[in-house]
Short mmCIF file of C-alpha atoms in Angstrom, two decimals:
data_model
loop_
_atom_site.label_atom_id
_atom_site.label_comp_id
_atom_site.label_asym_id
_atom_site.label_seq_id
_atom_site.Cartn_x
_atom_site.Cartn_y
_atom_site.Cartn_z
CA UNK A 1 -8.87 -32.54 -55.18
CA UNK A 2 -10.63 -29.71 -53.73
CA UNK A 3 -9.08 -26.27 -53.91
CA UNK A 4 -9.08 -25.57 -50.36
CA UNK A 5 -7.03 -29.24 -50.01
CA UNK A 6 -4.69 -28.17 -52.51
CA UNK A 7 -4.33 -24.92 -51.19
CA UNK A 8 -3.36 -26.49 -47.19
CA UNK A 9 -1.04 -28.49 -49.14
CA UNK A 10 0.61 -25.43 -51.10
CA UNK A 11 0.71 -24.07 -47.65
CA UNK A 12 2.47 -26.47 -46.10
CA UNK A 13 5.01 -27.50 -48.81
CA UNK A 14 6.25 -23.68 -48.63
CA UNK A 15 6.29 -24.25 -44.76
CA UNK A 16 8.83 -27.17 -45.37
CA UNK A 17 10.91 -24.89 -47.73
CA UNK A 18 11.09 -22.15 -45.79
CA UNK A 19 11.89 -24.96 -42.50
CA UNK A 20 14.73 -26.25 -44.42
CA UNK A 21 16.66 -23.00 -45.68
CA UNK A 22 18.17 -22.14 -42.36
CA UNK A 23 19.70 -25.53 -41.54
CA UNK A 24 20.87 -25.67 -45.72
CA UNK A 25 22.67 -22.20 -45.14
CA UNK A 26 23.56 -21.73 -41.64
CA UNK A 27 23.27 -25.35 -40.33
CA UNK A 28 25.92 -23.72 -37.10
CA UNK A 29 23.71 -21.48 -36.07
CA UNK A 30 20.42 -23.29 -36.37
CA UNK A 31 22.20 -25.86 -34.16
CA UNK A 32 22.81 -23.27 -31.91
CA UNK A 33 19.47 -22.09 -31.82
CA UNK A 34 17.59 -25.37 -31.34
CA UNK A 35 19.97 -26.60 -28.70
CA UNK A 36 19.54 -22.42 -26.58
CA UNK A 37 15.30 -23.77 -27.74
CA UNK A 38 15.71 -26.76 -25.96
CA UNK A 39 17.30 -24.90 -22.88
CA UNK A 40 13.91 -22.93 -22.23
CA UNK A 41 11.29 -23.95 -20.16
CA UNK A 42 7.82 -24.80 -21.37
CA UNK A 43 6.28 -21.69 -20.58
CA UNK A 44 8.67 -19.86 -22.42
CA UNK A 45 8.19 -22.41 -25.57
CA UNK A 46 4.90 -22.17 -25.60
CA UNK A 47 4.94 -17.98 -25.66
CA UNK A 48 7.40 -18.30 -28.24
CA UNK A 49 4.51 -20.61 -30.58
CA UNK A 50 2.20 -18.40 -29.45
CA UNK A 51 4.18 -15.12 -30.80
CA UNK A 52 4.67 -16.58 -33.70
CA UNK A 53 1.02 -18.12 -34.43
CA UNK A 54 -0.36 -14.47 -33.82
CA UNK A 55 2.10 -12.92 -36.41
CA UNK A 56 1.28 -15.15 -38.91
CA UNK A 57 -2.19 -14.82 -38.36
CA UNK A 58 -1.92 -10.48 -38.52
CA UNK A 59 -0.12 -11.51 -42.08
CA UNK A 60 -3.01 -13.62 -43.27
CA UNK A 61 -5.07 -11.11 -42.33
CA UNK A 62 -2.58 -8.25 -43.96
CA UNK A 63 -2.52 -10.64 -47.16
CA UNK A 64 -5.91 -11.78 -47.74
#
């Protein structure tokens, strides 16, 4: 496997950890927050993914 396969898939297994520690500790309020998430309109969704894309972009570029 290529390294740049290998490292997507790194990626995204620690995306699936870090996914799953807020329902494994606080499943209440990560109820809470999907259900006031679903509640928004699509407009405010999609600023939301768009937020948080261009933070974790700045950190890539921070890290790398």
């Amino acid at each position: 496997m290529s390294e740049l396969w290998q490292d997507l898939l790194t990626a995204f297994a620690l995306l699936l950890i870090l996914e799953g520690v807020l329902p494994v500790l606080a499943p209440k309020a990560w109820i809470s927050t999907m259900l006031d998430m679903a509640r928004m309109g699509p407009k405010t969704v999609r600023v939301v993914g768009l937020v948080c894309m261009l933070a974790g972009a700045l950190m890539l570029q921070w890290l790398i």
